[in-house]
PDB file of C-alpha atoms in Angstrom:
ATOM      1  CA  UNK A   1       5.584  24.613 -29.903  1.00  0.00           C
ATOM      2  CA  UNK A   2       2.263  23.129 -30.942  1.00  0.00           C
ATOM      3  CA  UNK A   3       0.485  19.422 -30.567  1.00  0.00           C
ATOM      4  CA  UNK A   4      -2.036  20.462 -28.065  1.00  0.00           C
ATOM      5  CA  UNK A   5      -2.034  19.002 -24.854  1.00  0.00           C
ATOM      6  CA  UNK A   6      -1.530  15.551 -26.014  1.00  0.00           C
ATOM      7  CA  UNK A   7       1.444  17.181 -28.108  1.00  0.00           C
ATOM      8  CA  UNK A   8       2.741  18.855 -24.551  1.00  0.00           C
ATOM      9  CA  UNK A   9       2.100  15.807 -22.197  1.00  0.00           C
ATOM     10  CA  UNK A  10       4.037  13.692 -24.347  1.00  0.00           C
ATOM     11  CA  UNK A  11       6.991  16.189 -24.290  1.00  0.00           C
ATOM     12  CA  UNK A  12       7.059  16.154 -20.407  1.00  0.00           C
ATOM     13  CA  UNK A  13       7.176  12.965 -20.113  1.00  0.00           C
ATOM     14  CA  UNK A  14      10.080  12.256 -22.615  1.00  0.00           C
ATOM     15  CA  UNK A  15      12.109  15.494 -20.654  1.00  0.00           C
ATOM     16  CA  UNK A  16      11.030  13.917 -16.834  1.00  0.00           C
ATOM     17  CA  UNK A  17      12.397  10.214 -18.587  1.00  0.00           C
ATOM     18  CA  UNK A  18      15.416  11.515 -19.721  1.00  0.00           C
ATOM     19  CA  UNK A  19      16.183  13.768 -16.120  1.00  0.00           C
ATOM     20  CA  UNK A  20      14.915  10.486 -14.221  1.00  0.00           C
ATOM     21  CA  UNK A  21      17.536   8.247 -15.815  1.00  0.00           C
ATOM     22  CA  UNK A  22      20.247  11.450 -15.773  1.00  0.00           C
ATOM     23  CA  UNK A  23      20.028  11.554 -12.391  1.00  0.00           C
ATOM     24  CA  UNK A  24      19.952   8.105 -11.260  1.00  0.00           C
ATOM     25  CA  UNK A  25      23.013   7.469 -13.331  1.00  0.00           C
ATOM     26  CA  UNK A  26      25.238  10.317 -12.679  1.00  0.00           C
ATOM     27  CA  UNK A  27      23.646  12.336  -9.874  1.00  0.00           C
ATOM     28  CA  UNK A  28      24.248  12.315  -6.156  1.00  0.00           C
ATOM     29  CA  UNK A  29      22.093  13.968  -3.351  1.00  0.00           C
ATOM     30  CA  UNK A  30      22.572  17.633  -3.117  1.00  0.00           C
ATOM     31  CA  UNK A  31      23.688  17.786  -7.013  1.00  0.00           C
ATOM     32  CA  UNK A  32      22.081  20.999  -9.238  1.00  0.00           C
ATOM     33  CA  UNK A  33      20.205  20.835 -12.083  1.00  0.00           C
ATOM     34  CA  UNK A  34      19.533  23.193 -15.006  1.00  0.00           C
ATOM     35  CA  UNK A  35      17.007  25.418 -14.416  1.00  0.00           C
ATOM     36  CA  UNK A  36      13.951  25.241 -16.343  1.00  0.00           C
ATOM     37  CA  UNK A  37      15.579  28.155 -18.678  1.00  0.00           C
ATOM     38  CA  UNK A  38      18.228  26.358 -19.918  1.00  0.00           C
ATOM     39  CA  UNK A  39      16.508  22.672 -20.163  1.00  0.00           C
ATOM     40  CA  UNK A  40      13.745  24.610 -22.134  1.00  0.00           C
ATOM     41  CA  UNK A  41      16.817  25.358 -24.290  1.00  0.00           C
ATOM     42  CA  UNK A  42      18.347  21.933 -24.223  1.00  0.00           C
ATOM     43  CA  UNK A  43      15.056  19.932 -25.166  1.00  0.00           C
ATOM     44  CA  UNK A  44      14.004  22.348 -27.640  1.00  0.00           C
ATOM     45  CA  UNK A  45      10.563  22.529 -25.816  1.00  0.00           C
ATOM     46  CA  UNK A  46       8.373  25.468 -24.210  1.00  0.00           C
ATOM     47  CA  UNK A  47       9.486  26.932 -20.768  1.00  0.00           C
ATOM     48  CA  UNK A  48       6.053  26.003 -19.619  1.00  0.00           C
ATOM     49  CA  UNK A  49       6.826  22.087 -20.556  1.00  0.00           C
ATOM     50  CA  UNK A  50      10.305  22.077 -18.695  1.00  0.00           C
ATOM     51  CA  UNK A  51       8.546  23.498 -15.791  1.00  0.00           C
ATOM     52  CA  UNK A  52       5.990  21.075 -15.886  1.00  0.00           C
ATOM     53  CA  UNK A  53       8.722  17.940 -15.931  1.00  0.00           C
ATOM     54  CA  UNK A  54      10.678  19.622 -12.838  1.00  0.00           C
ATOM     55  CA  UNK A  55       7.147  19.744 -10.762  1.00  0.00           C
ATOM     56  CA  UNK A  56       6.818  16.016 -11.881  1.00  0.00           C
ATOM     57  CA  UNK A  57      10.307  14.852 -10.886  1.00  0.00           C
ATOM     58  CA  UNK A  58       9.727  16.563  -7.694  1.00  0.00           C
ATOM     59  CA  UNK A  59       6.057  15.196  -7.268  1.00  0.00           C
ATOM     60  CA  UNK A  60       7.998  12.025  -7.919  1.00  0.00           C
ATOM     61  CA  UNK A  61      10.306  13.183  -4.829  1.00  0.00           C
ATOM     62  CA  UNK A  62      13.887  12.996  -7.199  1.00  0.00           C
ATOM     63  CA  UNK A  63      14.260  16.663  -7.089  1.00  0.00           C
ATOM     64  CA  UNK A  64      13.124  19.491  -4.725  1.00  0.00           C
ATOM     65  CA  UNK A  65      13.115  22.869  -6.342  1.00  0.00           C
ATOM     66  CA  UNK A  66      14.947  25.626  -4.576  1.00  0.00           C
ATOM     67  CA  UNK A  67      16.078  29.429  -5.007  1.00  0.00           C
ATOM     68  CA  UNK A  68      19.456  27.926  -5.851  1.00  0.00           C
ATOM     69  CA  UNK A  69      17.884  25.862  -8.754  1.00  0.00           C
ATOM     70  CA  UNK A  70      16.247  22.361  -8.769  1.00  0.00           C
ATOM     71  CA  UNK A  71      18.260  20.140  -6.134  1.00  0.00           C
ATOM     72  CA  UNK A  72      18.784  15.899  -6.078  1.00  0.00           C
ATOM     73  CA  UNK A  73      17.529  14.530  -3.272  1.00  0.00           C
ATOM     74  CA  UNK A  74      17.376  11.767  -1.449  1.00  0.00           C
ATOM     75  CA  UNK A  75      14.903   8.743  -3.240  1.00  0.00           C
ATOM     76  CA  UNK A  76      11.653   9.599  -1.740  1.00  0.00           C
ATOM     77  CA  UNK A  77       9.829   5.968  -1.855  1.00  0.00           C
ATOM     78  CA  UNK A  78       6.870   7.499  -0.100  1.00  0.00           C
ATOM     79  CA  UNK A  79       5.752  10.200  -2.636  1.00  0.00           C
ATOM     80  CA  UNK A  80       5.871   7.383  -5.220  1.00  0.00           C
ATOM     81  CA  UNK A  81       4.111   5.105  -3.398  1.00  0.00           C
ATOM     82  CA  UNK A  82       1.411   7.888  -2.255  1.00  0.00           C
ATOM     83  CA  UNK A  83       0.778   8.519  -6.151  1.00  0.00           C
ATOM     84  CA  UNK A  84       0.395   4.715  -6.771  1.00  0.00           C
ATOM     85  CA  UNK A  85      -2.101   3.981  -4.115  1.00  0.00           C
ATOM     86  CA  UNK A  86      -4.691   6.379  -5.781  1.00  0.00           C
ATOM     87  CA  UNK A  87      -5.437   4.248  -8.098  1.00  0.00           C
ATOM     88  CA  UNK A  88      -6.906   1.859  -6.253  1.00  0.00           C
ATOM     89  CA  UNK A  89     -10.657   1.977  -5.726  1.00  0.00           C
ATOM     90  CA  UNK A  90     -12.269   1.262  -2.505  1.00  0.00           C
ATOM     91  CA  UNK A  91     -14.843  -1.426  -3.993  1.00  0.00           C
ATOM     92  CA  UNK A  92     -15.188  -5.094  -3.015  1.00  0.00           C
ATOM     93  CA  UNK A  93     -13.971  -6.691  -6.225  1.00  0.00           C
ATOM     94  CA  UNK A  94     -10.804  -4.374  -6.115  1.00  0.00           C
ATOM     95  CA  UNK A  95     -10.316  -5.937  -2.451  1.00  0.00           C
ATOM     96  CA  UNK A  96     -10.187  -9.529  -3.839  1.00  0.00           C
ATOM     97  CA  UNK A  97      -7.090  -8.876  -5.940  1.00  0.00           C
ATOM     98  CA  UNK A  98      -5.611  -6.774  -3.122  1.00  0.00           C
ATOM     99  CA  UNK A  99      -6.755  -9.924  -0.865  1.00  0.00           C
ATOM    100  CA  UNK A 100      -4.432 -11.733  -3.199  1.00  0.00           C
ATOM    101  CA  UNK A 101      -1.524  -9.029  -2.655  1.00  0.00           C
ATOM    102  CA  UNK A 102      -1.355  -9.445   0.723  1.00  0.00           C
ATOM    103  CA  UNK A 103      -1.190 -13.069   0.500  1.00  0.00           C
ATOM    104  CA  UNK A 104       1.551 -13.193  -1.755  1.00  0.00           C
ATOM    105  CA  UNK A 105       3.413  -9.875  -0.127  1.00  0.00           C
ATOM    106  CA  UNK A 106       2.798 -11.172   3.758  1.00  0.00           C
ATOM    107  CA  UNK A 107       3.741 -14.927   2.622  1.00  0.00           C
ATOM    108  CA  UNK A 108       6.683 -14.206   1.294  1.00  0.00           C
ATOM    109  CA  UNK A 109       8.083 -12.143   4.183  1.00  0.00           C
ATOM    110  CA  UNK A 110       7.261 -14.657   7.162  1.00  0.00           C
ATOM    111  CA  UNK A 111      11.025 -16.030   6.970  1.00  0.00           C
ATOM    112  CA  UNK A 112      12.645 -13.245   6.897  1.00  0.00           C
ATOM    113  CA  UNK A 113      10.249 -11.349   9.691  1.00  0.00           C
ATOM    114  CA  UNK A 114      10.340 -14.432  12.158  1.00  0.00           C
ATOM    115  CA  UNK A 115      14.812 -14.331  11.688  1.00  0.00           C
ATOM    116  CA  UNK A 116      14.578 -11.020  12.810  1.00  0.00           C
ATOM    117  CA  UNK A 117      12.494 -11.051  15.516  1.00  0.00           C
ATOM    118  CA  UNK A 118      13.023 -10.715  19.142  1.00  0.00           C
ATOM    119  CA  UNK A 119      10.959 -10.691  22.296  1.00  0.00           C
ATOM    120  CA  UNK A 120      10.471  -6.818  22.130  1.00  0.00           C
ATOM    121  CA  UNK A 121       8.224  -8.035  18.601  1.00  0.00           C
ATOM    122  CA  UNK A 122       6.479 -10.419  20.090  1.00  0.00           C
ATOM    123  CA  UNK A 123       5.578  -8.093  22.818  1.00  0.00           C
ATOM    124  CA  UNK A 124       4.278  -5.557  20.396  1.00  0.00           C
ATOM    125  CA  UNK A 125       2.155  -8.047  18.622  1.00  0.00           C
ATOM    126  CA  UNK A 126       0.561  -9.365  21.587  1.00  0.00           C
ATOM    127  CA  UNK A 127      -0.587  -5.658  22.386  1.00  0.00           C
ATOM    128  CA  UNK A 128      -1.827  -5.021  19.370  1.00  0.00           C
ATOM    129  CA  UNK A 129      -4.196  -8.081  19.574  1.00  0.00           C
ATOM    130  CA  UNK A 130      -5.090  -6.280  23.330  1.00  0.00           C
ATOM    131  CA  UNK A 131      -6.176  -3.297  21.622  1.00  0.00           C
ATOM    132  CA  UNK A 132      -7.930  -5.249  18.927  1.00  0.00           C
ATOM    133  CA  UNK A 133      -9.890  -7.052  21.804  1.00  0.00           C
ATOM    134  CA  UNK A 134     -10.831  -3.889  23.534  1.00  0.00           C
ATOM    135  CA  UNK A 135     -11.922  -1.825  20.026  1.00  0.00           C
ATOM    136  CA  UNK A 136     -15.297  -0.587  20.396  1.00  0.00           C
ATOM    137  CA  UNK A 137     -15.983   0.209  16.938  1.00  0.00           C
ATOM    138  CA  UNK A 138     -14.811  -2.243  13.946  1.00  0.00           C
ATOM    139  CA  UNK A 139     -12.629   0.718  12.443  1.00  0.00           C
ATOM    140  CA  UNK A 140     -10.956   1.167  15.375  1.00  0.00           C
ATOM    141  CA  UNK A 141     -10.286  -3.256  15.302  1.00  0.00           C
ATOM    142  CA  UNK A 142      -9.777  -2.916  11.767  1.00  0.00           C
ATOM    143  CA  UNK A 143      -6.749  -0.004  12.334  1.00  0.00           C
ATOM    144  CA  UNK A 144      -5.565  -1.879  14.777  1.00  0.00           C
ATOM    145  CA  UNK A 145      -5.291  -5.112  12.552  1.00  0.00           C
ATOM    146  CA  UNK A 146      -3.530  -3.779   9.945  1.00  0.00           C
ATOM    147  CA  UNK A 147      -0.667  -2.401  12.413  1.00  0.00           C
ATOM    148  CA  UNK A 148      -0.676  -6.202  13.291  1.00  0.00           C
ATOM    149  CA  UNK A 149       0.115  -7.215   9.710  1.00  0.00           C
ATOM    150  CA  UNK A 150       2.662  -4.226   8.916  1.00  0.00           C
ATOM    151  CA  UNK A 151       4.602  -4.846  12.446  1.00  0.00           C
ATOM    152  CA  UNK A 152       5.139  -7.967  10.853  1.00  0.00           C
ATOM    153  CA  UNK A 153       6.230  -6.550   7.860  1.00  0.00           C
ATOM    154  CA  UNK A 154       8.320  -4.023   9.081  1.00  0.00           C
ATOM    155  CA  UNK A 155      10.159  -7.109  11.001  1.00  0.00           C
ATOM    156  CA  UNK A 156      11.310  -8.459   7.363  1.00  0.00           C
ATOM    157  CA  UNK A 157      13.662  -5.115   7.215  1.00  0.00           C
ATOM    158  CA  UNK A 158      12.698  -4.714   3.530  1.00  0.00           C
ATOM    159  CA  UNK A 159      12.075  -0.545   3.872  1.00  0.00           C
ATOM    160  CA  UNK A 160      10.234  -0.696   0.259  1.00  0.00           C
ATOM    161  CA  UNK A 161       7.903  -3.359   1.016  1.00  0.00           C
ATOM    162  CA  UNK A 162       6.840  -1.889   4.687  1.00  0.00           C
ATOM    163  CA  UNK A 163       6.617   1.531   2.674  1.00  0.00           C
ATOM    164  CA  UNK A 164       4.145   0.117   0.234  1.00  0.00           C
ATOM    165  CA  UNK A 165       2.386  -1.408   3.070  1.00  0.00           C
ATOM    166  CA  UNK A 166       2.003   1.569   4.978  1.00  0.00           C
ATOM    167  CA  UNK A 167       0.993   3.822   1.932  1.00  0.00           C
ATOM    168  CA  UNK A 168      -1.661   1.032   1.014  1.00  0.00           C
ATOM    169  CA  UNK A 169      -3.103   1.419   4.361  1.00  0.00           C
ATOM    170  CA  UNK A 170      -6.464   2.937   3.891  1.00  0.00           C
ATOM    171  CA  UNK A 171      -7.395   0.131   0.750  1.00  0.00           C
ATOM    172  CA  UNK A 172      -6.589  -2.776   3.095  1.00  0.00           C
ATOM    173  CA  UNK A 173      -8.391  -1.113   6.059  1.00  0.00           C
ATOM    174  CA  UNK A 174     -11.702  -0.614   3.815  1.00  0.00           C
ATOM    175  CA  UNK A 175     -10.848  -4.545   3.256  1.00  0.00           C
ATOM    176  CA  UNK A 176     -10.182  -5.418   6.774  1.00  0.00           C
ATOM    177  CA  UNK A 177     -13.620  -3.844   7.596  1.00  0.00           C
ATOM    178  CA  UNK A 178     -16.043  -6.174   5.779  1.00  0.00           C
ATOM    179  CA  UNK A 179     -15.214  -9.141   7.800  1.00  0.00           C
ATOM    180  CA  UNK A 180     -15.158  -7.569  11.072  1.00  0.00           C
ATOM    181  CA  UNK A 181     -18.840  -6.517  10.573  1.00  0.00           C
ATOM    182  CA  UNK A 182     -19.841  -9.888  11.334  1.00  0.00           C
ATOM    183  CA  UNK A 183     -18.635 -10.559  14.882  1.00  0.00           C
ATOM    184  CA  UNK A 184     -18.205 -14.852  14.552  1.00  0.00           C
ATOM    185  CA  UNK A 185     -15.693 -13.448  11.595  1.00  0.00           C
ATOM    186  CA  UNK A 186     -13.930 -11.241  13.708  1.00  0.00           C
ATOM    187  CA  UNK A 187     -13.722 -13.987  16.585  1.00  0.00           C
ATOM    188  CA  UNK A 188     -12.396 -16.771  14.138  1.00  0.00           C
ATOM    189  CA  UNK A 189      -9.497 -14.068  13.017  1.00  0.00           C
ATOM    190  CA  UNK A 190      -8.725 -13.142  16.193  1.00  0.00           C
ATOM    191  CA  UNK A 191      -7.620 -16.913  16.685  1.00  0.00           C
ATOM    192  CA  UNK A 192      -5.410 -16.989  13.408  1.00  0.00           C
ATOM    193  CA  UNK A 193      -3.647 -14.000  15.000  1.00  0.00           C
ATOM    194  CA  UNK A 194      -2.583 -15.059  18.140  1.00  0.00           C
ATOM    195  CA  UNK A 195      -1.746 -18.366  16.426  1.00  0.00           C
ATOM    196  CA  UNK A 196       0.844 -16.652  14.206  1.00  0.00           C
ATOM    197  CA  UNK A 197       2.192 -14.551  17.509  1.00  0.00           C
ATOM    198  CA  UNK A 198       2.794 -17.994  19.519  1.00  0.00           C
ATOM    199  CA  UNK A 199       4.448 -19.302  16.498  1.00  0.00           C
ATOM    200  CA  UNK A 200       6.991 -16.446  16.234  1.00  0.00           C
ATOM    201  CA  UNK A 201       7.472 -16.870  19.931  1.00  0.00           C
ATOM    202  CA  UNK A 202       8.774 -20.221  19.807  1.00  0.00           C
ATOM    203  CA  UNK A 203      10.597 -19.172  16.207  1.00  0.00           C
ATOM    204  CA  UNK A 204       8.392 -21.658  14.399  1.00  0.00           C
ATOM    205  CA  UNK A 205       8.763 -20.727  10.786  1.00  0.00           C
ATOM    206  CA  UNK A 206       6.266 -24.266   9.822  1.00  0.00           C
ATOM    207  CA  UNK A 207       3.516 -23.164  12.529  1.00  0.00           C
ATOM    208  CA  UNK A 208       3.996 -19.293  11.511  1.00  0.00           C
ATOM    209  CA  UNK A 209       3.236 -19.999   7.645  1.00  0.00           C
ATOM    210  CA  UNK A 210       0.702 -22.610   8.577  1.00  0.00           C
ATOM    211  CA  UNK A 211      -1.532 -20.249  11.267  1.00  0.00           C
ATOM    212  CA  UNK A 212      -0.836 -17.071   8.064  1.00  0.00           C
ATOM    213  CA  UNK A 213      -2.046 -19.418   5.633  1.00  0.00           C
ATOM    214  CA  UNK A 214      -5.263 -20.352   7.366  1.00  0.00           C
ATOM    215  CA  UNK A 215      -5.724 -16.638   8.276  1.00  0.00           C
ATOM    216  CA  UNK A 216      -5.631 -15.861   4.292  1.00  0.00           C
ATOM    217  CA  UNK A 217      -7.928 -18.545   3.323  1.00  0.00           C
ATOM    218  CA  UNK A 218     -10.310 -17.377   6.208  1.00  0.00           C
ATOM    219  CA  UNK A 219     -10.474 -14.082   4.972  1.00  0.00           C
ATOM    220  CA  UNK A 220     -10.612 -15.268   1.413  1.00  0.00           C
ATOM    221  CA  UNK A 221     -13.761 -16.832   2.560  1.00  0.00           C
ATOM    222  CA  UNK A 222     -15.547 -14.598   4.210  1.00  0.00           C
ATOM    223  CA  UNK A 223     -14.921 -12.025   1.204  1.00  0.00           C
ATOM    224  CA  UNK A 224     -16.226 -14.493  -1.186  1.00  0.00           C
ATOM    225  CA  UNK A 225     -19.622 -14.569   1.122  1.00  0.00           C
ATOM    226  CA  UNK A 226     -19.319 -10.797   1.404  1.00  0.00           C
ATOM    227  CA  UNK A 227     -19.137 -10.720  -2.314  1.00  0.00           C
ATOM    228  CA  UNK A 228     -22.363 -13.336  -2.964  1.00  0.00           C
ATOM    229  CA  UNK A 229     -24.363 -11.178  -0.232  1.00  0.00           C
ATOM    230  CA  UNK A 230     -23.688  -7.852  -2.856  1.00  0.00           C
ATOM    231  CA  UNK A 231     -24.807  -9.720  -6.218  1.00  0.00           C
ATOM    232  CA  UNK A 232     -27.818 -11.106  -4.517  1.00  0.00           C
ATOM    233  CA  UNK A 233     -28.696  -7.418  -2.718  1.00  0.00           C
ATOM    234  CA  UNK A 234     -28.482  -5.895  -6.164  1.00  0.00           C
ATOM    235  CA  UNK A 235     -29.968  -8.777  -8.178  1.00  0.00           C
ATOM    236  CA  UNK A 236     -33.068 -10.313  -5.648  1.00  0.00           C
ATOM    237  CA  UNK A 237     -34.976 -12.044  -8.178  1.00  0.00           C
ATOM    238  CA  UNK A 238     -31.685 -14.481  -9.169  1.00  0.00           C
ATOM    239  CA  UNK A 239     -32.167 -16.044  -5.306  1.00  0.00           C
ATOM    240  CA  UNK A 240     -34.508 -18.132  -6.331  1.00  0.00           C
ATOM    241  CA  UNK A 241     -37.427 -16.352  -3.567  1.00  0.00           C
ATOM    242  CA  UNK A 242     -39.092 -14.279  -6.172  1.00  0.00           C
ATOM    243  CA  UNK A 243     -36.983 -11.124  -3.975  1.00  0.00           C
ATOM    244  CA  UNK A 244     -37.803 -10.625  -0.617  1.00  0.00           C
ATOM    245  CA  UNK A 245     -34.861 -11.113   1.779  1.00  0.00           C
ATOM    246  CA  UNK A 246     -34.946 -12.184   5.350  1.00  0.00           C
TER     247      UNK A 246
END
């Protein structure tokens, strides 16, 4: 079986396709595969190459390989996620389009999160905001702010979307960190959140989406000034003072 590695990739990727759709059309849970012997056989490619697509379905948490033979399991949306979140770098112009994902993803769940909510919610909000008050370092505020944002979330009941959320939780913490460097940023934010927690209180969907949507444009702000502070730092001489900073 020749072609290289480009040759081989290409293989495992049409045999982990075809498996993929297999199993999500005509598999159930606890269901058998063929072991890598026999798919080898099947797909007329290498037993290296069938091993290689069984690792990948299981990476991709379809399968889990066992003594018995690879197994169906149970759709495992966090080992997807987990692979998608690497590629996101952890660089300022990367956090304006994930600025933008948030606004959209956040946005969009408000009604649904405010239907569903309940004193016990509004409770755990408000003590998040206590621990963000009492952080003594801006990671610890920062950790604490984005358990603010997936509470919410989670309070939609849409399991993929607070899965993504969670598994993007280091990006939008490197994000949530440049604003809460500057404390009259961090103050200012601190009154969009308790804003949005008084509005769920009183299940007011119109004061909820307006105190989110100031929160947004807030921190699209103070990105924007994070961002013109960077291309004047690396480019002094386009500031108009000849380069020194003060």
């Amino acid at each position: 079986h020749g072609g290289g590695i480009l040759g081989r990739t290409t293989a495992v990727q049409s045999v982990v396709d075809t498996l993929r759709a297999e199993i999500t059309a005509s598999h159930r849970p606890g269901d058998l595969l063929a072991n890598e012997r026999a798919l080898a056989e099947r797909f007329g490619v290498g037993r290296n190459t069938a091993r290689e697509a069984l690792v990948t379905l299981q990476v991709y948490g379809l399968i889990r390989i066992t003594r018995r033979g690879p197994m169906v399991t149970e759709p495992d949306f966090d080992a997807v996620f987990s692979i998608f979140s690497h590629y996101f770098a952890s660089d300022l112009r990367t956090c304006r389009d994930l600025l933008d994902m948030r606004t959209m993803l956040e946005t969009g769940v408000l009604p649904a999160a405010l239907a569903n909510a309940g004193p016990d919610d509004v409770a755990a909000l408000t003590a998040i905001l206590d621990r963000m008050d009492a952080a003594l370092t801006v990671r610890e505020n920062a950790v604490a702010d984005h358990a603010f944002h997936a509470r919410i979330v989670q309070m939609a009941g849409n399991t993929v979307i607070a899965r993504l959320y969670a598994v993007m939780r280091d990006p939008i913490i490197f994000y949530m960190e440049i604003g809460k460097n500057v404390p009259r940023h961090d103050a200012a934010s601190m009154g969009n959140h308790r804003r949005m927690v008084e509005a769920i209180g009183r299940q007011d969907l119109a004061g909820l989406t307006e105190a989110a949507a100031a929160h947004y444009a807030y921190s699209r702000a103070v990105l924007e000034e994070t961002l013109s502070r960077e291309a004047v730092a690396r480019n002094p001489t386009q500031n108009g003072s000849g380069g020194q900073q003060t």
